[in-house]
Amino acid sequence: MATIQDVAKLAGLSRTTVSRVINRHPYVTDEKKRLVMNAMEELNYVPNSSARRLRKQQTETIAVYVPRITNPFFSQMVEVMGNYASDRGYQLILCQTSYSRNQEINYLELLKTKQVDGLILTSIENEWSSIEPYMNYGPIMLCNEYNDQAQVPTVYLDQIEGGYIGTRHLIEQGHTQIAYCSGDNHASRVASDRYTGYKKALEEAGILTSEDWFLTNAYSIDDGKRVFNDIAKMNDRPTAVFTGSDEVAAGIWKEALNHKWDVPNDLAIIGFDDQPVADLIGLTTIRQPIKNMAQQAMEQMIDIIQHKLPSEKKEIKLDFELIKRRST
């Protein structure tokens, strides 16, 4: 079995230089990298990654927490993060919390037991006071989710603006009876801020709303179908509905078609995220720059780990875009 000394001899370089190439040291010339890689290939030499990680006291692994991997928004985000991390020699552990506070805390133990170098939260189920103590064991950052108490790097969008943009569009289309549909409006800052934006747009236009038009616990296509049936049973029905998810919006639209309703004339629908399904069915939606958000978050996390930077509050705010299609 070939050793690192064999690689160095064949490449005509020092063992230290070979080690630097293997560990991706930034100050190695391309020619030396080429010589080392060719020697490794000829000798069929495979670096002992476990020993290398032990020496560096790093796992080269980052945990990413998502509430529901079947949500295309989060699966796309994780895919981008995974590709970006892999290109830089890191791997991901995907932790699905299923909106469970206990599950979230259980996964935080990964950082405490040094099984990961850092973790990225895309949603928060617990109060920040329950999460903060784990910062003593490694870096934590937020992506998509945000929290005023969290003194950590955060890549996010102003969800008040997102809720406002979508609702304002429906108002400009002539709607004054607008329902609001989301997941758990109390647990998530993202959801509650979108609702704030929705209310802001209505108040600016002098439009009143009904408590019956505030619909929650909607996360999936099936939930969207249920939401439509709730709307259909109302005596005083809304003429438009703002949803916090393209999945939910697609379910509402599907069930509306099953009941021979015309979209948007009987019910206008706006989604959120701009997933592929939105373009496929012609759904008006609020586009989030998922790829940019995921890359920025992973770049920040790897930089913190590699340079052993302190976990400090640093906000990177991105922008929404209204995508108009035939559902409104």
mmCIF file of C-alpha atoms in Angstrom:
data_model
loop_
_atom_site.group_PDB
_atom_site.id
_atom_site.type_symbol
_atom_site.label_atom_id
_atom_site.label_comp_id
_atom_site.label_asym_id
_atom_site.label_seq_id
_atom_site.Cartn_x
_atom_site.Cartn_y
_atom_site.Cartn_z
ATOM 1 C CA MET A 1 0.000 0.000 0.000
ATOM 2 C CA ALA A 2 1.412 3.388 -1.044
ATOM 3 C CA THR A 3 2.275 5.986 1.595
ATOM 4 C CA ILE A 4 2.488 9.753 1.529
ATOM 5 C CA GLN A 5 6.285 9.343 1.406
ATOM 6 C CA ASP A 6 5.918 7.302 -1.809
ATOM 7 C CA VAL A 7 3.796 10.063 -3.322
ATOM 8 C CA ALA A 8 6.389 12.672 -2.388
ATOM 9 C CA LYS A 9 9.217 10.628 -3.929
ATOM 10 C CA LEU A 10 7.389 10.044 -7.213
ATOM 11 C CA ALA A 11 6.287 13.687 -7.453
ATOM 12 C CA GLY A 12 9.780 14.912 -6.663
ATOM 13 C CA LEU A 13 8.482 17.073 -3.838
ATOM 14 C CA SER A 14 8.722 17.178 -0.065
ATOM 15 C CA ARG A 15 6.305 15.311 2.153
ATOM 16 C CA THR A 16 5.200 18.686 3.563
ATOM 17 C CA THR A 17 4.214 19.924 0.099
ATOM 18 C CA VAL A 18 2.223 16.743 -0.578
ATOM 19 C CA SER A 19 0.447 17.175 2.749
ATOM 20 C CA ARG A 20 -0.419 20.764 1.851
ATOM 21 C CA VAL A 21 -1.930 19.672 -1.456
ATOM 22 C CA ILE A 22 -4.005 16.952 0.227
ATOM 23 C CA ASN A 23 -5.253 19.408 2.859
ATOM 24 C CA ARG A 24 -6.081 22.062 0.253
ATOM 25 C CA HIS A 25 -3.545 24.574 1.519
ATOM 26 C CA PRO A 26 -4.101 27.825 -0.391
ATOM 27 C CA TYR A 27 -0.435 28.616 -1.026
ATOM 28 C CA VAL A 28 0.581 25.781 -3.346
ATOM 29 C CA THR A 29 1.285 26.323 -7.047
ATOM 30 C CA ASP A 30 -0.892 24.660 -9.677
ATOM 31 C CA GLU A 31 2.170 22.818 -11.045
ATOM 32 C CA LYS A 32 2.908 21.220 -7.674
ATOM 33 C CA LYS A 33 -0.750 20.300 -7.276
ATOM 34 C CA ARG A 34 -0.645 18.624 -10.682
ATOM 35 C CA LEU A 35 2.488 16.648 -9.812
ATOM 36 C CA VAL A 36 0.988 15.431 -6.534
ATOM 37 C CA MET A 37 -2.360 14.486 -8.054
ATOM 38 C CA ASN A 38 -0.659 12.566 -10.875
ATOM 39 C CA ALA A 39 1.553 10.701 -8.397
ATOM 40 C CA MET A 40 -1.442 9.848 -6.211
ATOM 41 C CA GLU A 41 -3.324 8.514 -9.214
ATOM 42 C CA GLU A 42 -0.361 6.439 -10.457
ATOM 43 C CA LEU A 43 0.202 4.933 -7.002
ATOM 44 C CA ASN A 44 -3.537 4.569 -6.328
ATOM 45 C CA TYR A 45 -2.948 6.470 -3.083
ATOM 46 C CA VAL A 46 -6.039 7.414 -1.058
ATOM 47 C CA PRO A 47 -5.520 9.869 1.858
ATOM 48 C CA ASN A 48 -6.692 8.711 5.262
ATOM 49 C CA SER A 49 -9.462 11.234 5.754
ATOM 50 C CA SER A 50 -10.259 10.077 9.284
ATOM 51 C CA ALA A 51 -6.698 10.616 10.470
ATOM 52 C CA ARG A 52 -6.544 13.972 8.719
ATOM 53 C CA ARG A 53 -9.721 15.135 10.391
ATOM 54 C CA LEU A 54 -8.491 13.926 13.777
ATOM 55 C CA ARG A 55 -5.273 15.926 13.410
ATOM 56 C CA LYS A 56 -7.215 19.023 12.423
ATOM 57 C CA GLN A 57 -9.783 18.403 15.207
ATOM 58 C CA GLN A 58 -12.520 18.859 12.615
ATOM 59 C CA THR A 59 -15.120 16.530 11.133
ATOM 60 C CA GLU A 60 -15.430 18.513 7.873
ATOM 61 C CA THR A 61 -19.156 17.965 8.306
ATOM 62 C CA ILE A 62 -21.898 20.571 8.581
ATOM 63 C CA ALA A 63 -25.451 19.879 9.782
ATOM 64 C CA VAL A 64 -28.376 21.574 8.068
ATOM 65 C CA TYR A 65 -31.742 21.615 9.837
ATOM 66 C CA VAL A 66 -34.935 21.727 7.779
ATOM 67 C CA PRO A 67 -38.515 21.300 8.985
ATOM 68 C CA ARG A 68 -39.655 19.178 6.012
ATOM 69 C CA ILE A 69 -37.373 17.835 3.294
ATOM 70 C CA THR A 70 -40.353 17.042 1.023
ATOM 71 C CA ASN A 71 -41.000 20.779 0.747
ATOM 72 C CA PRO A 72 -39.311 21.666 -2.588
ATOM 73 C CA PHE A 73 -38.081 24.961 -1.118
ATOM 74 C CA PHE A 74 -35.950 23.181 1.467
ATOM 75 C CA SER A 75 -34.881 20.287 -0.780
ATOM 76 C CA GLN A 76 -33.608 22.756 -3.380
ATOM 77 C CA MET A 77 -31.821 24.750 -0.689
ATOM 78 C CA VAL A 78 -30.119 21.624 0.700
ATOM 79 C CA GLU A 79 -29.082 20.488 -2.783
ATOM 80 C CA VAL A 80 -27.347 23.803 -3.452
ATOM 81 C CA MET A 81 -25.700 23.782 -0.015
ATOM 82 C CA GLY A 82 -24.513 20.206 -0.502
ATOM 83 C CA ASN A 83 -22.953 20.890 -3.893
ATOM 84 C CA TYR A 84 -21.228 24.032 -2.647
ATOM 85 C CA ALA A 85 -19.899 22.270 0.458
ATOM 86 C CA SER A 86 -18.680 19.248 -1.527
ATOM 87 C CA ASP A 87 -16.674 21.478 -3.859
ATOM 88 C CA ARG A 88 -14.836 22.734 -0.772
ATOM 89 C CA GLY A 89 -14.201 19.383 0.844
ATOM 90 C CA TYR A 90 -17.144 19.337 3.273
ATOM 91 C CA GLN A 91 -20.130 17.044 3.619
ATOM 92 C CA LEU A 92 -23.622 17.656 4.958
ATOM 93 C CA ILE A 93 -25.775 15.924 7.527
ATOM 94 C CA LEU A 94 -29.436 16.622 6.843
ATOM 95 C CA CYS A 95 -31.606 16.880 9.970
ATOM 96 C CA GLN A 96 -35.377 16.968 9.500
ATOM 97 C CA THR A 97 -37.062 18.433 12.563
ATOM 98 C CA SER A 98 -40.650 17.839 11.370
ATOM 99 C CA TYR A 99 -41.568 21.069 13.212
ATOM 100 C CA SER A 100 -40.772 19.285 16.498
ATOM 101 C CA ARG A 101 -39.116 21.222 19.324
ATOM 102 C CA ASN A 102 -37.793 18.037 20.913
ATOM 103 C CA GLN A 103 -36.327 16.830 17.642
ATOM 104 C CA GLU A 104 -34.585 20.145 17.115
ATOM 105 C CA ILE A 105 -32.967 19.972 20.566
ATOM 106 C CA ASN A 106 -31.946 16.341 19.987
ATOM 107 C CA TYR A 107 -30.151 17.307 16.789
ATOM 108 C CA LEU A 108 -28.360 20.174 18.528
ATOM 109 C CA GLU A 109 -26.507 17.484 20.477
ATOM 110 C CA LEU A 110 -24.565 16.767 17.260
ATOM 111 C CA LEU A 111 -22.681 20.012 17.843
ATOM 112 C CA LYS A 112 -22.186 19.352 21.548
ATOM 113 C CA THR A 113 -20.750 15.875 20.908
ATOM 114 C CA LYS A 114 -18.430 17.201 18.168
ATOM 115 C CA GLN A 115 -20.037 15.107 15.425
ATOM 116 C CA VAL A 116 -20.288 18.222 13.225
ATOM 117 C CA ASP A 117 -18.194 21.377 12.893
ATOM 118 C CA GLY A 118 -21.172 23.709 12.646
ATOM 119 C CA LEU A 119 -24.858 23.844 11.923
ATOM 120 C CA ILE A 120 -27.239 25.893 9.809
ATOM 121 C CA LEU A 121 -30.856 26.388 10.891
ATOM 122 C CA THR A 122 -33.349 27.066 8.103
ATOM 123 C CA SER A 123 -36.201 27.241 10.614
ATOM 124 C CA ILE A 124 -36.487 27.552 14.389
ATOM 125 C CA GLU A 125 -38.927 25.605 16.534
ATOM 126 C CA ASN A 126 -37.667 26.554 20.022
ATOM 127 C CA GLU A 127 -37.126 29.861 21.738
ATOM 128 C CA TRP A 128 -33.659 31.188 20.986
ATOM 129 C CA SER A 129 -32.797 30.958 24.696
ATOM 130 C CA SER A 130 -32.971 27.154 24.339
ATOM 131 C CA ILE A 131 -30.658 27.140 21.310
ATOM 132 C CA GLU A 132 -28.114 29.742 22.413
ATOM 133 C CA PRO A 133 -26.220 27.542 24.958
ATOM 134 C CA TYR A 134 -25.151 25.236 22.123
ATOM 135 C CA MET A 135 -23.110 28.074 20.623
ATOM 136 C CA ASN A 136 -20.481 27.168 23.234
ATOM 137 C CA TYR A 137 -19.748 23.998 21.238
ATOM 138 C CA GLY A 138 -19.439 25.402 17.733
ATOM 139 C CA PRO A 139 -20.778 27.909 15.205
ATOM 140 C CA ILE A 140 -24.492 28.229 14.488
ATOM 141 C CA MET A 141 -26.030 30.368 11.769
ATOM 142 C CA LEU A 142 -29.464 31.058 10.314
ATOM 143 C CA CYS A 143 -30.554 30.790 6.696
ATOM 144 C CA ASN A 144 -34.101 31.814 5.706
ATOM 145 C CA GLU A 145 -35.190 32.014 9.359
ATOM 146 C CA TYR A 146 -34.166 34.997 11.472
ATOM 147 C CA ASN A 147 -34.390 36.063 15.093
ATOM 148 C CA ASP A 148 -33.619 39.411 16.739
ATOM 149 C CA GLN A 149 -32.079 37.714 19.786
ATOM 150 C CA ALA A 150 -29.731 35.543 17.752
ATOM 151 C CA GLN A 151 -26.227 37.030 17.675
ATOM 152 C CA VAL A 152 -25.176 34.844 14.751
ATOM 153 C CA PRO A 153 -24.637 35.241 10.994
ATOM 154 C CA THR A 154 -27.976 35.337 9.180
ATOM 155 C CA VAL A 155 -28.882 35.130 5.491
ATOM 156 C CA TYR A 156 -32.518 36.095 5.062
ATOM 157 C CA LEU A 157 -35.259 38.027 3.309
ATOM 158 C CA ASP A 158 -37.592 40.570 4.911
ATOM 159 C CA GLN A 159 -40.763 38.479 5.071
ATOM 160 C CA ILE A 160 -42.886 41.530 5.911
ATOM 161 C CA GLU A 161 -41.977 42.801 2.460
ATOM 162 C CA GLY A 162 -42.870 39.432 0.929
ATOM 163 C CA GLY A 163 -46.317 39.416 2.511
ATOM 164 C CA TYR A 164 -46.857 43.030 1.503
ATOM 165 C CA ILE A 165 -45.826 42.535 -2.141
ATOM 166 C CA GLY A 166 -48.148 39.571 -2.651
ATOM 167 C CA THR A 167 -51.157 41.149 -0.972
ATOM 168 C CA ARG A 168 -50.613 44.468 -2.722
ATOM 169 C CA HIS A 169 -50.679 42.676 -6.069
ATOM 170 C CA LEU A 170 -54.055 41.114 -5.274
ATOM 171 C CA ILE A 171 -55.405 44.523 -4.224
ATOM 172 C CA GLU A 172 -54.182 46.046 -7.482
ATOM 173 C CA GLN A 173 -56.096 43.298 -9.313
ATOM 174 C CA GLY A 174 -59.260 44.642 -7.689
ATOM 175 C CA HIS A 175 -59.645 42.216 -4.786
ATOM 176 C CA THR A 176 -60.936 43.425 -1.426
ATOM 177 C CA GLN A 177 -61.786 40.018 0.099
ATOM 178 C CA ILE A 178 -58.409 38.364 0.521
ATOM 179 C CA ALA A 179 -57.775 35.270 2.613
ATOM 180 C CA TYR A 180 -54.409 34.517 4.198
ATOM 181 C CA CYS A 181 -53.083 30.959 4.426
ATOM 182 C CA SER A 182 -49.911 29.809 6.218
ATOM 183 C CA GLY A 183 -48.373 27.144 8.457
ATOM 184 C CA ASP A 184 -48.029 27.846 12.169
ATOM 185 C CA ASN A 185 -48.155 31.614 12.430
ATOM 186 C CA HIS A 186 -47.003 31.697 16.055
ATOM 187 C CA ALA A 187 -43.942 29.416 16.017
ATOM 188 C CA SER A 188 -42.238 30.888 12.969
ATOM 189 C CA ARG A 189 -40.932 34.438 12.647
ATOM 190 C CA VAL A 190 -41.048 33.971 8.868
ATOM 191 C CA ALA A 191 -44.777 33.164 8.883
ATOM 192 C CA SER A 192 -45.721 35.860 11.401
ATOM 193 C CA ASP A 193 -43.818 38.534 9.469
ATOM 194 C CA ARG A 194 -45.526 37.577 6.219
ATOM 195 C CA TYR A 195 -48.841 37.991 7.987
ATOM 196 C CA THR A 196 -47.715 41.412 9.191
ATOM 197 C CA GLY A 197 -46.984 42.347 5.582
ATOM 198 C CA TYR A 198 -50.399 41.087 4.509
ATOM 199 C CA LYS A 199 -52.115 43.204 7.173
ATOM 200 C CA LYS A 200 -50.000 46.239 6.267
ATOM 201 C CA ALA A 201 -51.120 46.122 2.633
ATOM 202 C CA LEU A 202 -54.778 45.770 3.637
ATOM 203 C CA GLU A 203 -54.588 48.635 6.137
ATOM 204 C CA GLU A 204 -52.934 50.939 3.608
ATOM 205 C CA ALA A 205 -55.792 50.258 1.197
ATOM 206 C CA GLY A 206 -58.436 50.682 3.916
ATOM 207 C CA ILE A 207 -59.615 47.086 3.508
ATOM 208 C CA LEU A 208 -61.081 45.084 6.380
ATOM 209 C CA THR A 209 -60.630 41.342 6.675
ATOM 210 C CA SER A 210 -62.509 38.526 8.372
ATOM 211 C CA GLU A 211 -61.082 36.175 10.988
ATOM 212 C CA ASP A 212 -62.653 33.351 8.984
ATOM 213 C CA TRP A 213 -60.225 34.140 6.158
ATOM 214 C CA PHE A 214 -57.169 33.470 8.307
ATOM 215 C CA LEU A 215 -56.259 29.834 7.563
ATOM 216 C CA THR A 216 -53.358 27.986 9.220
ATOM 217 C CA ASN A 217 -51.635 24.597 9.508
ATOM 218 C CA ALA A 218 -51.174 24.406 5.735
ATOM 219 C CA TYR A 219 -47.867 22.975 4.497
ATOM 220 C CA SER A 220 -48.565 20.569 1.638
ATOM 221 C CA ILE A 221 -50.660 20.024 -1.493
ATOM 222 C CA ASP A 222 -53.168 17.983 0.522
ATOM 223 C CA ASP A 223 -53.407 20.821 3.048
ATOM 224 C CA GLY A 224 -54.138 23.159 0.145
ATOM 225 C CA LYS A 225 -57.022 20.951 -0.941
ATOM 226 C CA ARG A 226 -58.405 21.108 2.597
ATOM 227 C CA VAL A 227 -58.056 24.883 2.618
ATOM 228 C CA PHE A 228 -60.052 25.159 -0.593
ATOM 229 C CA ASN A 229 -62.867 23.069 0.884
ATOM 230 C CA ASP A 230 -62.881 25.325 3.959
ATOM 231 C CA ILE A 231 -63.202 28.359 1.693
ATOM 232 C CA ALA A 232 -65.926 26.746 -0.411
ATOM 233 C CA LYS A 233 -68.068 26.169 2.691
ATOM 234 C CA MET A 234 -67.960 29.827 3.765
ATOM 235 C CA ASN A 235 -71.059 31.967 3.421
ATOM 236 C CA ASP A 236 -68.906 35.049 2.929
ATOM 237 C CA ARG A 237 -66.158 33.782 0.658
ATOM 238 C CA PRO A 238 -62.904 35.523 -0.203
ATOM 239 C CA THR A 239 -62.230 36.202 -3.886
ATOM 240 C CA ALA A 240 -58.480 35.735 -3.530
ATOM 241 C CA VAL A 241 -56.082 33.854 -1.291
ATOM 242 C CA PHE A 242 -52.470 34.588 -0.365
ATOM 243 C CA THR A 243 -50.539 31.442 0.551
ATOM 244 C CA GLY A 244 -47.104 30.995 2.081
ATOM 245 C CA SER A 245 -46.209 28.076 -0.174
ATOM 246 C CA ASP A 246 -46.424 27.108 -3.845
ATOM 247 C CA GLU A 247 -47.300 23.579 -2.700
ATOM 248 C CA VAL A 248 -50.336 24.801 -0.774
ATOM 249 C CA ALA A 249 -51.346 27.112 -3.614
ATOM 250 C CA ALA A 250 -51.146 24.214 -6.087
ATOM 251 C CA GLY A 251 -53.400 22.119 -3.833
ATOM 252 C CA ILE A 252 -55.963 24.937 -3.607
ATOM 253 C CA TRP A 253 -55.938 25.330 -7.394
ATOM 254 C CA LYS A 254 -56.253 21.579 -8.013
ATOM 255 C CA GLU A 255 -59.268 21.274 -5.720
ATOM 256 C CA ALA A 256 -60.803 24.417 -7.208
ATOM 257 C CA LEU A 257 -60.647 22.804 -10.657
ATOM 258 C CA ASN A 258 -62.217 19.637 -9.238
ATOM 259 C CA HIS A 259 -65.164 21.787 -8.125
ATOM 260 C CA LYS A 260 -65.419 23.533 -11.512
ATOM 261 C CA TRP A 261 -64.199 26.850 -10.133
ATOM 262 C CA ASP A 262 -62.427 29.197 -12.496
ATOM 263 C CA VAL A 263 -59.013 30.508 -11.446
ATOM 264 C CA PRO A 264 -58.618 33.484 -11.193
ATOM 265 C CA ASN A 265 -62.218 34.614 -11.847
ATOM 266 C CA ASP A 266 -63.815 32.617 -9.031
ATOM 267 C CA LEU A 267 -60.707 32.582 -6.850
ATOM 268 C CA ALA A 268 -57.336 34.232 -7.455
ATOM 269 C CA ILE A 269 -54.364 32.432 -5.910
ATOM 270 C CA ILE A 270 -50.841 33.577 -5.149
ATOM 271 C CA GLY A 271 -48.060 31.285 -3.954
ATOM 272 C CA PHE A 272 -44.637 31.752 -2.424
ATOM 273 C CA ASP A 273 -41.082 30.619 -3.385
ATOM 274 C CA ASP A 274 -41.432 30.172 -7.196
ATOM 275 C CA GLN A 275 -40.850 26.441 -7.264
ATOM 276 C CA PRO A 276 -40.924 24.587 -10.634
ATOM 277 C CA VAL A 277 -44.574 23.659 -10.044
ATOM 278 C CA ALA A 278 -45.474 27.373 -10.075
ATOM 279 C CA ASP A 279 -44.100 27.844 -13.575
ATOM 280 C CA LEU A 280 -45.648 24.567 -14.708
ATOM 281 C CA ILE A 281 -49.219 25.480 -13.752
ATOM 282 C CA GLY A 282 -48.999 29.258 -14.244
ATOM 283 C CA LEU A 283 -49.066 30.273 -10.585
ATOM 284 C CA THR A 284 -48.378 33.850 -9.582
ATOM 285 C CA THR A 285 -45.848 33.736 -6.772
ATOM 286 C CA ILE A 286 -43.181 35.540 -4.756
ATOM 287 C CA ARG A 287 -39.746 34.386 -5.886
ATOM 288 C CA GLN A 288 -37.082 33.809 -3.246
ATOM 289 C CA PRO A 289 -33.449 33.613 -4.451
ATOM 290 C CA ILE A 290 -32.950 30.135 -3.006
ATOM 291 C CA LYS A 291 -29.657 29.373 -4.779
ATOM 292 C CA ASN A 292 -28.073 32.662 -3.733
ATOM 293 C CA MET A 293 -29.334 32.307 -0.167
ATOM 294 C CA ALA A 294 -28.015 28.742 0.163
ATOM 295 C CA GLN A 295 -24.601 29.564 -1.289
ATOM 296 C CA GLN A 296 -24.176 32.648 0.878
ATOM 297 C CA ALA A 297 -25.020 30.660 4.008
ATOM 298 C CA MET A 298 -22.654 27.802 3.246
ATOM 299 C CA GLU A 299 -19.870 30.192 2.271
ATOM 300 C CA GLN A 300 -20.241 32.017 5.583
ATOM 301 C CA MET A 301 -20.260 28.783 7.594
ATOM 302 C CA ILE A 302 -17.168 27.300 5.916
ATOM 303 C CA ASP A 303 -15.315 30.582 6.357
ATOM 304 C CA ILE A 304 -16.139 30.594 10.086
ATOM 305 C CA ILE A 305 -14.998 26.974 10.509
ATOM 306 C CA GLN A 306 -11.787 27.246 8.496
ATOM 307 C CA HIS A 307 -10.638 30.499 10.061
ATOM 308 C CA LYS A 308 -12.039 29.771 13.542
ATOM 309 C CA LEU A 309 -13.933 33.049 13.501
ATOM 310 C CA PRO A 310 -16.182 34.106 16.394
ATOM 311 C CA SER A 311 -19.895 33.614 15.809
ATOM 312 C CA GLU A 312 -21.114 37.196 15.595
ATOM 313 C CA LYS A 313 -24.255 38.818 14.268
ATOM 314 C CA LYS A 314 -23.864 39.561 10.572
ATOM 315 C CA GLU A 315 -26.931 40.021 8.411
ATOM 316 C CA ILE A 316 -27.075 39.405 4.669
ATOM 317 C CA LYS A 317 -30.447 40.561 3.339
ATOM 318 C CA LEU A 318 -31.654 39.482 -0.108
ATOM 319 C CA ASP A 319 -34.632 40.661 -2.176
ATOM 320 C CA PHE A 320 -37.944 39.195 -3.331
ATOM 321 C CA GLU A 321 -39.395 39.344 -6.823
ATOM 322 C CA LEU A 322 -43.085 39.202 -7.764
ATOM 323 C CA ILE A 323 -43.663 36.737 -10.617
ATOM 324 C CA LYS A 324 -47.010 37.413 -12.308
ATOM 325 C CA ARG A 325 -48.777 34.500 -13.989
ATOM 326 C CA ARG A 326 -52.329 33.530 -14.855
ATOM 327 C CA SER A 327 -53.567 32.498 -11.374
ATOM 328 C CA THR A 328 -54.196 36.187 -10.532
#
